[in-house]
Amino acid sequence: MHLEDRLSAYLDSELDATQQRQAEEHLVECAECRTELSSVAEVRDQLRSLPVVEVRAGTFEDVAEVVPLRRARFRPMAAAAAVAALVVGVGFGVAGNQSVPLQLNQVVEQHVARASSDPGFNVLQVQAVANR
Amino acid sequence: MASNEAIPTWEQVATDYGRVIYNFAYRLTGNRDDASDLAQEVLVRVRRGLATYRPGSFEGWLWRITRNAFLDEVRRKQRRPTTELPAEDRSALVTSPTPDDVLAETRLSDEMQAALLNLPYEFREAVVMCDVVGLTYQEIADAAEVPVGTVRSRIHRGRLMLRDALEAG
């Protein structure tokens, strides 16, 4: 019985101590397994010698902008929280693929306008934030 | 990583793993365009997935995402067969490298790349994860969601198939 896939595991140090000793004892006796071990080791060395291919510039830089994260449905409380966050200093937002500065008064107006058609939206909460 | 690992940002993943993910993708696909697309898709999935990732085997999680992204891409292309090159023509992609590739690649590596592309996917994946990425058999088993014994068999048979292909070529 030959070592078969234990030969690769032997090369990769993936055998436990007992299996490794048994493999070494078998290799002493078996020319066929020694030949296969040699050829598999050569292929393994060639694979591990393949040149590292450098990543193209910009491959990852666009991930944040090109592909938007999952878009949430409009949620009144989340909208109010977003306005509050803008008030405390988040001055930029994302529109399409480009970052553009937001005008705080426009954002508040848009949210208040949306509130008029959304019965669940707390207008007072937004206005209180906007009036600070 | 241990269970008390700090969860990285996707930018850290891009910095720490971007090159190895790209090389994994390149050795599986054989061309830079597909490798770039795949590596970018992996990072998009990482970026989305980190929000719900819980500390555990980060590498296992990352490489499951990577292989699933690749398999999804293969399935997507199979649904559009007119855009897929015939298998027998794919070696042309590596025997006629772009000028940039010429600097980095030798004839031997081109032959090896061509032989890799002719391996059935599960053998190619196991060999590349082991010998290009440097994962352990257990890490490959976690990523591919198969027993370690299956990984061992795939790696050995994959290497034998590569040997036969290189000798025949």
Short mmCIF file of C-alpha atoms in Angstrom, two decimals:
data_model
loop_
_atom_site.label_atom_id
_atom_site.label_comp_id
_atom_site.label_asym_id
_atom_site.label_seq_id
_atom_site.Cartn_x
_atom_site.Cartn_y
_atom_site.Cartn_z
CA MET A 1 0.00 0.00 0.00
CA HIS A 2 1.45 3.32 -1.11
CA LEU A 3 1.38 6.65 0.67
CA GLU A 4 -0.64 8.46 -2.03
CA ASP A 5 -2.08 11.72 -0.65
CA ARG A 6 -0.04 11.33 2.52
CA LEU A 7 2.94 12.27 0.35
CA SER A 8 1.67 15.83 -0.10
CA ALA A 9 0.66 15.99 3.57
CA TYR A 10 4.18 14.83 4.45
CA LEU A 11 5.72 17.60 2.34
CA ASP A 12 3.40 20.16 3.89
CA SER A 13 4.06 19.02 7.49
CA GLU A 14 0.37 18.14 7.80
CA LEU A 15 0.91 14.66 9.30
CA ASP A 16 1.01 14.02 13.02
CA ALA A 17 4.22 12.64 14.53
CA THR A 18 3.17 9.00 14.24
CA GLN A 19 2.03 9.35 10.62
CA GLN A 20 5.21 11.20 9.74
CA ARG A 21 7.40 8.44 11.18
CA GLN A 22 5.36 5.80 9.35
CA ALA A 23 5.68 7.74 6.09
CA GLU A 24 9.45 8.02 6.49
CA GLU A 25 9.75 4.28 7.18
CA HIS A 26 7.67 3.52 4.10
CA LEU A 27 9.75 5.83 1.91
CA VAL A 28 12.91 3.97 2.86
CA GLU A 29 11.36 0.76 1.53
CA CYS A 30 9.34 2.01 -1.48
CA ALA A 31 11.09 3.39 -4.58
CA GLU A 32 7.74 4.11 -6.26
CA CYS A 33 6.67 6.44 -3.44
CA ARG A 34 10.10 8.09 -3.43
CA THR A 35 9.74 8.85 -7.13
CA GLU A 36 6.25 10.27 -6.65
CA LEU A 37 7.41 12.30 -3.68
CA SER A 38 10.18 13.80 -5.78
CA SER A 39 7.90 14.80 -8.64
CA VAL A 40 5.22 16.21 -6.34
CA ALA A 41 7.86 18.19 -4.45
CA GLU A 42 9.07 19.67 -7.74
CA VAL A 43 5.57 20.81 -8.71
CA ARG A 44 5.07 22.21 -5.21
CA ASP A 45 8.31 24.19 -5.47
CA GLN A 46 7.30 25.58 -8.86
CA LEU A 47 3.92 26.67 -7.52
CA ARG A 48 5.54 28.36 -4.56
CA SER A 49 8.00 30.10 -6.87
CA LEU A 50 5.32 31.72 -9.02
CA PRO A 51 5.96 35.46 -9.12
CA VAL A 52 3.81 37.66 -6.95
CA VAL A 53 1.58 39.77 -9.16
CA GLU A 54 1.23 43.34 -7.94
CA VAL A 55 -2.24 44.74 -7.51
CA ARG A 56 -3.23 47.32 -10.10
CA ALA A 57 -3.22 50.81 -8.71
CA GLY A 58 -6.67 51.92 -7.66
CA THR A 59 -8.16 48.44 -7.42
CA PHE A 60 -9.34 48.97 -3.86
CA GLU A 61 -9.47 52.74 -3.68
CA ASP A 62 -12.83 52.84 -5.40
CA VAL A 63 -14.58 50.29 -3.20
CA ALA A 64 -15.95 52.94 -0.84
CA GLU A 65 -17.28 55.17 -3.60
CA VAL A 66 -18.13 52.96 -6.56
CA VAL A 67 -20.40 50.54 -4.76
CA PRO A 68 -22.82 52.01 -2.24
CA LEU A 69 -23.67 50.05 0.85
CA ARG A 70 -27.18 48.66 1.21
CA ARG A 71 -29.63 51.51 1.06
CA ALA A 72 -31.94 51.76 4.04
CA ARG A 73 -35.60 52.65 3.63
CA PHE A 74 -36.51 56.10 4.82
CA ARG A 75 -37.08 55.93 8.57
CA PRO A 76 -38.23 59.05 10.39
CA MET A 77 -36.21 58.56 13.57
CA ALA A 78 -33.11 57.68 11.62
CA ALA A 79 -33.59 60.80 9.53
CA ALA A 80 -33.87 62.94 12.63
CA ALA A 81 -30.72 61.35 14.03
CA ALA A 82 -28.93 61.99 10.74
CA VAL A 83 -29.86 65.66 10.89
CA ALA A 84 -28.62 65.82 14.48
CA ALA A 85 -25.35 64.27 13.39
CA LEU A 86 -24.99 66.89 10.68
CA VAL A 87 -25.51 69.63 13.23
CA VAL A 88 -22.63 68.39 15.34
CA GLY A 89 -20.24 68.63 12.49
CA VAL A 90 -20.53 66.03 9.78
CA GLY A 91 -20.20 68.28 6.81
CA PHE A 92 -19.95 65.95 3.90
CA GLY A 93 -22.23 63.42 2.30
CA VAL A 94 -22.25 61.14 -0.69
CA ALA A 95 -24.30 61.81 -3.78
CA GLY A 96 -23.91 59.30 -6.56
CA ASN A 97 -20.26 58.44 -6.90
CA GLN A 98 -18.85 61.71 -5.67
CA SER A 99 -18.44 63.28 -2.28
CA VAL A 100 -20.00 66.74 -2.21
CA PRO A 101 -20.44 69.20 0.64
CA LEU A 102 -23.94 69.40 2.05
CA GLN A 103 -25.70 72.61 2.93
CA LEU A 104 -27.23 72.09 6.35
CA ASN A 105 -30.19 74.39 5.77
CA GLN A 106 -31.07 72.51 2.58
CA VAL A 107 -30.91 69.18 4.35
CA VAL A 108 -33.22 70.38 7.11
CA GLU A 109 -35.65 71.83 4.59
CA GLN A 110 -35.73 68.56 2.69
CA HIS A 111 -36.42 66.55 5.80
CA VAL A 112 -39.11 68.90 7.00
CA ALA A 113 -40.71 68.80 3.56
CA ARG A 114 -40.63 65.00 3.62
CA ALA A 115 -42.17 65.07 7.10
CA SER A 116 -45.25 66.81 5.77
CA SER A 117 -46.13 63.72 3.74
CA ASP A 118 -45.07 61.21 6.38
CA PRO A 119 -47.47 60.96 9.33
CA GLY A 120 -44.92 59.08 11.40
CA PHE A 121 -42.29 61.79 11.15
CA ASN A 122 -41.65 63.94 14.18
CA VAL A 123 -41.46 67.46 12.73
CA LEU A 124 -40.87 69.08 16.07
CA GLN A 125 -37.82 66.95 16.67
CA VAL A 126 -36.20 68.07 13.43
CA GLN A 127 -37.13 71.70 13.96
CA ALA A 128 -35.79 71.64 17.49
CA VAL A 129 -32.49 70.39 16.17
CA ALA A 130 -32.46 72.90 13.34
CA ASN A 131 -33.21 75.81 15.65
CA ARG A 132 -30.31 75.15 18.04
CA MET B 1 -7.04 35.59 15.06
CA ALA B 2 -8.17 34.87 18.60
CA SER B 3 -11.74 35.32 19.78
CA ASN B 4 -10.78 38.64 21.41
CA GLU B 5 -9.56 39.96 18.06
CA ALA B 6 -10.12 43.54 17.09
CA ILE B 7 -12.35 43.61 14.04
CA PRO B 8 -10.45 45.34 11.22
CA THR B 9 -11.84 47.99 8.96
CA TRP B 10 -12.23 47.09 5.31
CA GLU B 11 -9.38 49.44 4.53
CA GLN B 12 -7.14 47.40 6.84
CA VAL B 13 -8.32 44.22 5.11
CA ALA B 14 -7.43 45.80 1.76
CA THR B 15 -3.98 46.73 3.06
CA ASP B 16 -3.24 43.45 4.82
CA TYR B 17 -4.90 40.97 2.45
CA GLY B 18 -5.46 42.83 -0.81
CA ARG B 19 -2.35 41.55 -2.52
CA VAL B 20 -2.84 37.92 -1.53
CA ILE B 21 -6.52 38.03 -2.53
CA TYR B 22 -5.50 39.53 -5.88
CA ASN B 23 -2.87 36.83 -6.41
CA PHE B 24 -5.36 34.11 -5.47
CA ALA B 25 -7.78 35.59 -8.01
CA TYR B 26 -5.08 35.93 -10.66
CA ARG B 27 -3.95 32.31 -10.33
CA LEU B 28 -7.55 31.11 -10.48
CA THR B 29 -8.59 33.25 -13.45
CA GLY B 30 -5.33 33.70 -15.35
CA ASN B 31 -5.84 37.33 -16.24
CA ARG B 32 -5.53 40.69 -14.55
CA ASP B 33 -8.91 42.12 -15.50
CA ASP B 34 -10.82 39.26 -13.90
CA ALA B 35 -8.47 39.30 -10.92
CA SER B 36 -9.07 43.01 -10.37
CA ASP B 37 -12.83 42.64 -10.67
CA LEU B 38 -12.84 39.68 -8.30
CA ALA B 39 -10.56 41.27 -5.72
CA GLN B 40 -12.69 44.41 -5.75
CA GLU B 41 -15.87 42.34 -5.35
CA VAL B 42 -14.33 40.54 -2.38
CA LEU B 43 -13.53 43.85 -0.69
CA VAL B 44 -17.06 45.09 -1.33
CA ARG B 45 -18.41 41.96 0.34
CA VAL B 46 -15.95 42.36 3.20
CA ARG B 47 -17.04 45.95 3.65
CA ARG B 48 -20.68 44.90 3.82
CA GLY B 49 -20.00 41.83 5.92
CA LEU B 50 -17.86 43.47 8.58
CA ALA B 51 -20.97 45.16 9.99
CA THR B 52 -22.30 41.78 11.08
CA TYR B 53 -19.01 39.90 11.49
CA ARG B 54 -18.48 38.43 14.93
CA PRO B 55 -14.95 37.63 16.14
CA GLY B 56 -13.95 34.09 15.36
CA SER B 57 -11.88 32.71 12.50
CA PHE B 58 -11.32 35.89 10.51
CA GLU B 59 -9.21 34.15 7.88
CA GLY B 60 -11.79 31.40 7.47
CA TRP B 61 -14.48 34.05 7.07
CA LEU B 62 -12.39 36.06 4.60
CA TRP B 63 -11.50 33.10 2.40
CA ARG B 64 -15.09 31.82 2.38
CA ILE B 65 -16.10 35.25 1.07
CA THR B 66 -13.30 35.11 -1.49
CA ARG B 67 -14.16 31.68 -2.87
CA ASN B 68 -17.89 32.42 -2.87
CA ALA B 69 -17.25 35.62 -4.82
CA PHE B 70 -15.23 33.63 -7.34
CA LEU B 71 -17.87 30.90 -7.67
CA ASP B 72 -20.62 33.51 -8.09
CA GLU B 73 -18.58 35.10 -10.85
CA VAL B 74 -18.12 31.73 -12.56
CA ARG B 75 -21.87 31.10 -12.38
CA ARG B 76 -22.61 34.59 -13.69
CA LYS B 77 -20.38 34.02 -16.69
CA GLN B 78 -21.87 30.60 -17.33
CA ARG B 79 -25.25 32.30 -17.68
CA ARG B 80 -23.69 34.47 -20.40
CA PRO B 81 -21.74 31.87 -22.39
CA THR B 82 -21.21 34.13 -25.37
CA THR B 83 -18.85 36.30 -23.31
CA GLU B 84 -16.81 33.35 -22.03
CA LEU B 85 -13.80 32.20 -23.95
CA PRO B 86 -13.76 28.49 -24.78
CA ALA B 87 -11.67 26.56 -22.27
CA GLU B 88 -9.15 25.52 -24.89
CA ASP B 89 -8.51 29.16 -25.78
CA ARG B 90 -7.85 30.35 -22.25
CA SER B 91 -4.23 29.35 -22.37
CA ALA B 92 -3.82 32.13 -24.93
CA LEU B 93 -4.39 34.57 -22.11
CA VAL B 94 -1.26 33.41 -20.37
CA THR B 95 0.90 32.57 -23.35
CA SER B 96 0.37 36.09 -24.73
CA PRO B 97 0.85 38.24 -21.63
CA THR B 98 0.57 42.01 -21.68
CA PRO B 99 3.84 44.02 -21.64
CA ASP B 100 3.48 44.55 -17.89
CA ASP B 101 3.20 40.82 -17.34
CA VAL B 102 6.29 40.05 -19.38
CA LEU B 103 8.53 41.72 -16.83
CA ALA B 104 7.20 39.63 -13.98
CA GLU B 105 6.60 36.23 -15.49
CA THR B 106 8.82 33.54 -16.91
CA ARG B 107 7.99 30.88 -19.46
CA LEU B 108 7.87 28.30 -16.71
CA SER B 109 5.34 30.26 -14.72
CA ASP B 110 3.24 30.71 -17.85
CA GLU B 111 3.22 26.97 -18.39
CA MET B 112 2.27 26.44 -14.78
CA GLN B 113 -0.48 29.06 -15.06
CA ALA B 114 -1.86 27.37 -18.17
CA ALA B 115 -1.79 24.01 -16.39
CA LEU B 116 -3.58 25.51 -13.39
CA LEU B 117 -6.36 26.86 -15.57
CA ASN B 118 -6.99 23.39 -16.94
CA LEU B 119 -7.46 21.86 -13.49
CA PRO B 120 -11.02 21.22 -12.34
CA TYR B 121 -12.00 24.06 -10.00
CA GLU B 122 -11.91 22.22 -6.68
CA PHE B 123 -8.35 21.00 -7.34
CA ARG B 124 -7.17 24.39 -8.60
CA GLU B 125 -8.63 26.12 -5.58
CA ALA B 126 -7.04 23.70 -3.10
CA VAL B 127 -3.61 23.90 -4.73
CA VAL B 128 -3.67 27.70 -5.01
CA MET B 129 -4.87 28.16 -1.44
CA CYS B 130 -2.10 25.87 -0.22
CA ASP B 131 0.86 26.83 -2.40
CA VAL B 132 0.12 30.42 -3.44
CA VAL B 133 -1.84 31.78 -0.48
CA GLY B 134 -0.11 29.61 2.13
CA LEU B 135 -3.17 28.40 4.03
CA THR B 136 -3.04 25.26 6.17
CA TYR B 137 -5.18 22.25 5.26
CA GLN B 138 -7.55 23.12 8.11
CA GLU B 139 -7.91 26.71 6.92
CA ILE B 140 -8.65 25.48 3.38
CA ALA B 141 -11.20 23.01 4.77
CA ASP B 142 -12.88 25.85 6.70
CA ALA B 143 -12.99 28.09 3.64
CA ALA B 144 -14.23 25.39 1.26
CA GLU B 145 -16.49 23.82 3.90
CA VAL B 146 -15.20 20.29 3.26
CA PRO B 147 -13.38 17.78 5.51
CA VAL B 148 -9.61 18.08 5.91
CA GLY B 149 -9.19 14.66 4.30
CA THR B 150 -10.89 15.99 1.17
CA VAL B 151 -8.49 18.93 1.09
CA ARG B 152 -5.51 16.59 1.42
CA SER B 153 -6.75 14.47 -1.45
CA ARG B 154 -7.47 17.49 -3.67
CA ILE B 155 -4.05 19.01 -3.08
CA HIS B 156 -2.22 15.79 -3.88
CA ARG B 157 -4.30 14.93 -6.93
CA GLY B 158 -4.08 18.52 -8.10
CA ARG B 159 -0.30 18.46 -7.91
CA LEU B 160 -0.19 15.14 -9.77
CA MET B 161 -2.41 16.55 -12.52
CA LEU B 162 -0.13 19.57 -12.79
CA ARG B 163 2.90 17.30 -13.01
CA ASP B 164 1.27 15.30 -15.80
CA ALA B 165 0.26 18.46 -17.68
CA LEU B 166 3.75 19.96 -17.43
CA GLU B 167 5.37 16.72 -18.58
CA ALA B 168 2.94 16.46 -21.51
CA GLY B 169 3.43 20.12 -22.46
#
